[in-house]
Amino acid sequence: MQVRVLGCSGAIAKDCRTTSFLVDTDLLVDAGTGVGDLTLDEMVGIDDVVLTHSHLDHIAALPLMVDAVGGRRSQPLRVHALRDTIDALRVHIFNNVIWPDFESIPSPQAPFVSFHDIAVGQQLPLGSREPKVVEVLPAVHTVPACGFAVRPAERRAHWVFSGDTERNAPFWERVNELDVAMLVIETAFSSREQALAERSLHLSPPLLAGELARIAPGKQYPIYITHTKPAETDEIMSQIEALVVEQAAGMAQRDIRWLKVDGVLTF
């Protein structure tokens, strides 16, 4: 399975694109501004989108992508999300005010997009061309949110994405039961902004260290840091490196890497 990093920033700036990952060629995980780097043919090839939550940096490109390729598709683009996320998209985006209601365009019988409820703990068989299984994981955020574990249908190894989250014991309880090939986890704020991180239910380096300490003994896999704020990325990285040197919460035992836009993760 191949995961292409379209966007992994917590905000926009030059060369910074917000969260979106293309899994193989047919599954999009979140639809941040990074989607704009795809060609029309690549966007047409996406059959399913799974969304972690309703915040703009994770859904900004979805309405634009539907508009760009809806007329070239033979079936609606299937969007899978928590019920609260779908409700937010219907009320605030696809409402014929901010954007057309593509759930009923060109007709209710043959729309450009269809929405499908998901729930934490659910396993979704997705991908007719490149079959895979997506498990919905718990997240702790300011709006209803989730993470995902994605694996090829015929294999047990998972690509795990935390989504936007603060401290989250149930997430680790499930992740420790999985065969994890790699983990992508957010760290949005530096230690200097830890109060803001806690208020907005994001992680900072000290909170990240505490979370990584929850990994079960004997479990080893690469850990990629995502969702850093562009103005704080260097500071966040330096603080995590310092925690590794200090061996805080066993950080020295972890293979911690920096997620980069345009990178490709393969396993």
Short mmCIF file of C-alpha atoms in Angstrom, two decimals, residues 108-267:
data_model
loop_
_atom_site.label_atom_id
_atom_site.label_comp_id
_atom_site.label_asym_id
_atom_site.label_seq_id
_atom_site.Cartn_x
_atom_site.Cartn_y
_atom_site.Cartn_z
CA PRO A 108 -31.06 13.69 -6.45
CA GLN A 109 -31.05 10.37 -8.32
CA ALA A 110 -27.55 10.92 -9.79
CA PRO A 111 -25.68 13.39 -7.57
CA PHE A 112 -22.00 14.31 -7.74
CA VAL A 113 -21.44 13.36 -4.07
CA SER A 114 -23.00 10.99 -1.54
CA PHE A 115 -22.50 11.01 2.23
CA HIS A 116 -22.14 7.87 4.36
CA ASP A 117 -22.19 7.74 8.17
CA ILE A 118 -19.36 6.05 10.03
CA ALA A 119 -18.81 5.33 13.74
CA VAL A 120 -15.82 4.68 15.96
CA GLY A 121 -14.95 0.99 15.92
CA GLN A 122 -16.44 0.41 12.47
CA GLN A 123 -14.38 -1.32 9.77
CA LEU A 124 -15.09 -0.14 6.24
CA PRO A 125 -14.25 -2.29 3.21
CA LEU A 126 -13.36 0.32 0.57
CA GLY A 127 -11.79 0.32 -2.87
CA SER A 128 -13.03 -1.80 -5.74
CA ARG A 129 -9.78 -1.43 -7.71
CA GLU A 130 -7.37 -1.55 -4.75
CA PRO A 131 -9.33 -3.19 -1.88
CA LYS A 132 -8.52 -1.99 1.60
CA VAL A 133 -10.06 -1.89 5.07
CA VAL A 134 -10.40 1.34 7.01
CA GLU A 135 -11.02 1.15 10.77
CA VAL A 136 -12.44 4.21 12.53
CA LEU A 137 -10.43 5.12 15.65
CA PRO A 138 -11.36 7.45 18.52
CA ALA A 139 -10.06 11.02 18.73
CA VAL A 140 -10.44 13.81 21.30
CA HIS A 141 -10.97 17.20 19.70
CA THR A 142 -13.10 20.36 19.92
CA VAL A 143 -15.63 18.89 17.46
CA PRO A 144 -16.59 15.24 17.01
CA ALA A 145 -13.56 13.63 15.40
CA CYS A 146 -11.86 10.35 14.66
CA GLY A 147 -8.66 8.82 13.36
CA PHE A 148 -8.14 5.94 10.96
CA ALA A 149 -6.21 2.70 10.59
CA VAL A 150 -5.91 1.60 6.96
CA ARG A 151 -4.65 -1.73 5.68
CA PRO A 152 -4.69 -3.60 2.37
CA ALA A 153 -7.55 -6.10 2.32
CA GLU A 154 -5.18 -9.07 2.16
CA ARG A 155 -2.66 -7.90 4.79
CA ARG A 156 -2.66 -7.15 8.51
CA ALA A 157 -0.18 -4.23 8.64
CA HIS A 158 -1.84 -0.83 9.18
CA TRP A 159 -1.07 2.76 8.37
CA VAL A 160 -2.44 4.60 11.42
CA PHE A 161 -3.43 8.27 11.46
CA SER A 162 -4.38 9.95 14.75
CA GLY A 163 -6.35 12.80 13.19
CA ASP A 164 -6.54 15.96 15.30
CA THR A 165 -6.51 14.88 18.92
CA GLU A 166 -5.32 15.62 22.41
CA ARG A 167 -4.58 12.93 25.03
CA ASN A 168 -6.51 9.85 24.01
CA ALA A 169 -6.18 6.62 26.00
CA PRO A 170 -8.84 4.68 23.99
CA PHE A 171 -6.89 5.36 20.79
CA TRP A 172 -3.81 3.63 22.20
CA GLU A 173 -5.81 0.76 23.62
CA ARG A 174 -6.93 -0.11 20.10
CA VAL A 175 -3.67 0.76 18.33
CA ASN A 176 -1.74 -1.54 20.68
CA GLU A 177 -3.93 -4.41 19.43
CA LEU A 178 -3.08 -3.72 15.78
CA ASP A 179 -0.17 -4.66 13.57
CA VAL A 180 1.14 -1.13 12.95
CA ALA A 181 3.45 -0.48 10.02
CA MET A 182 3.67 3.26 10.71
CA LEU A 183 1.93 5.96 12.73
CA VAL A 184 1.17 9.53 11.69
CA ILE A 185 0.39 11.66 14.74
CA GLU A 186 -0.28 15.35 15.13
CA THR A 187 1.75 17.83 17.18
CA ALA A 188 0.21 21.18 16.33
CA PHE A 189 1.82 23.50 18.87
CA SER A 190 5.18 24.05 20.55
CA SER A 191 5.71 23.76 24.29
CA ARG A 192 5.53 27.56 24.47
CA GLU A 193 1.92 27.28 23.29
CA GLN A 194 0.99 24.31 25.46
CA ALA A 195 -1.90 26.14 27.11
CA LEU A 196 -3.34 26.86 23.67
CA ALA A 197 -2.75 23.24 22.64
CA GLU A 198 -4.71 22.01 25.63
CA ARG A 199 -7.50 24.55 25.08
CA SER A 200 -7.84 23.61 21.39
CA LEU A 201 -7.38 19.87 22.09
CA HIS A 202 -4.16 19.41 20.15
CA LEU A 203 -0.81 17.94 21.15
CA SER A 204 2.42 19.74 22.02
CA PRO A 205 5.82 18.01 22.46
CA PRO A 206 5.40 17.23 26.19
CA LEU A 207 1.90 15.89 25.60
CA LEU A 208 3.18 13.88 22.62
CA ALA A 209 5.84 12.30 24.84
CA GLY A 210 3.17 11.22 27.28
CA GLU A 211 1.08 9.75 24.49
CA LEU A 212 3.97 7.80 22.95
CA ALA A 213 4.66 6.34 26.40
CA ARG A 214 1.34 4.51 25.99
CA ILE A 215 2.74 2.37 23.16
CA ALA A 216 2.84 -1.23 24.37
CA PRO A 217 6.25 -2.67 25.32
CA GLY A 218 7.93 -4.35 22.39
CA LYS A 219 5.98 -2.40 19.77
CA GLN A 220 8.29 -0.58 17.36
CA TYR A 221 7.36 1.31 14.21
CA PRO A 222 8.15 4.65 12.54
CA ILE A 223 6.29 7.63 13.98
CA TYR A 224 5.69 10.60 11.67
CA ILE A 225 4.89 14.04 13.08
CA THR A 226 2.20 16.00 11.24
CA HIS A 227 -0.01 19.09 11.54
CA THR A 228 2.67 21.46 12.86
CA LYS A 229 1.86 25.16 12.57
CA PRO A 230 4.16 26.67 9.91
CA ALA A 231 5.37 29.44 12.23
CA GLU A 232 6.30 26.89 14.90
CA THR A 233 7.49 23.87 12.90
CA ASP A 234 11.22 24.37 13.58
CA GLU A 235 10.56 25.02 17.26
CA ILE A 236 8.34 21.93 17.58
CA MET A 237 10.91 19.74 15.88
CA SER A 238 13.72 21.04 18.10
CA GLN A 239 11.66 20.42 21.24
CA ILE A 240 10.84 16.86 20.20
CA GLU A 241 14.51 16.22 19.43
CA ALA A 242 15.38 17.54 22.90
CA LEU A 243 12.90 15.16 24.48
CA VAL A 244 14.51 12.28 22.58
CA VAL A 245 17.94 13.29 23.92
CA GLU A 246 16.50 13.55 27.42
CA GLN A 247 14.81 10.16 26.92
CA ALA A 248 11.58 11.68 28.21
CA ALA A 249 8.87 9.02 28.54
CA GLY A 250 11.05 6.56 26.66
CA MET A 251 11.27 8.84 23.61
CA ALA A 252 14.81 7.65 22.81
CA GLN A 253 13.35 4.25 21.97
CA ARG A 254 11.12 5.71 19.27
CA ASP A 255 11.84 6.10 15.57
CA ILE A 256 10.48 9.65 15.18
CA ARG A 257 10.46 11.28 11.75
CA TRP A 258 9.13 14.48 10.20
CA LEU A 259 6.33 14.11 7.70
CA LYS A 260 6.95 16.09 4.51
CA VAL A 261 4.61 17.16 1.76
CA ASP A 262 5.05 15.21 -1.48
CA GLY A 263 6.51 12.31 0.48
CA VAL A 264 5.38 8.76 -0.23
CA LEU A 265 5.03 6.15 2.52
CA THR A 266 5.09 2.56 1.29
CA PHE A 267 4.71 -0.76 3.09
#
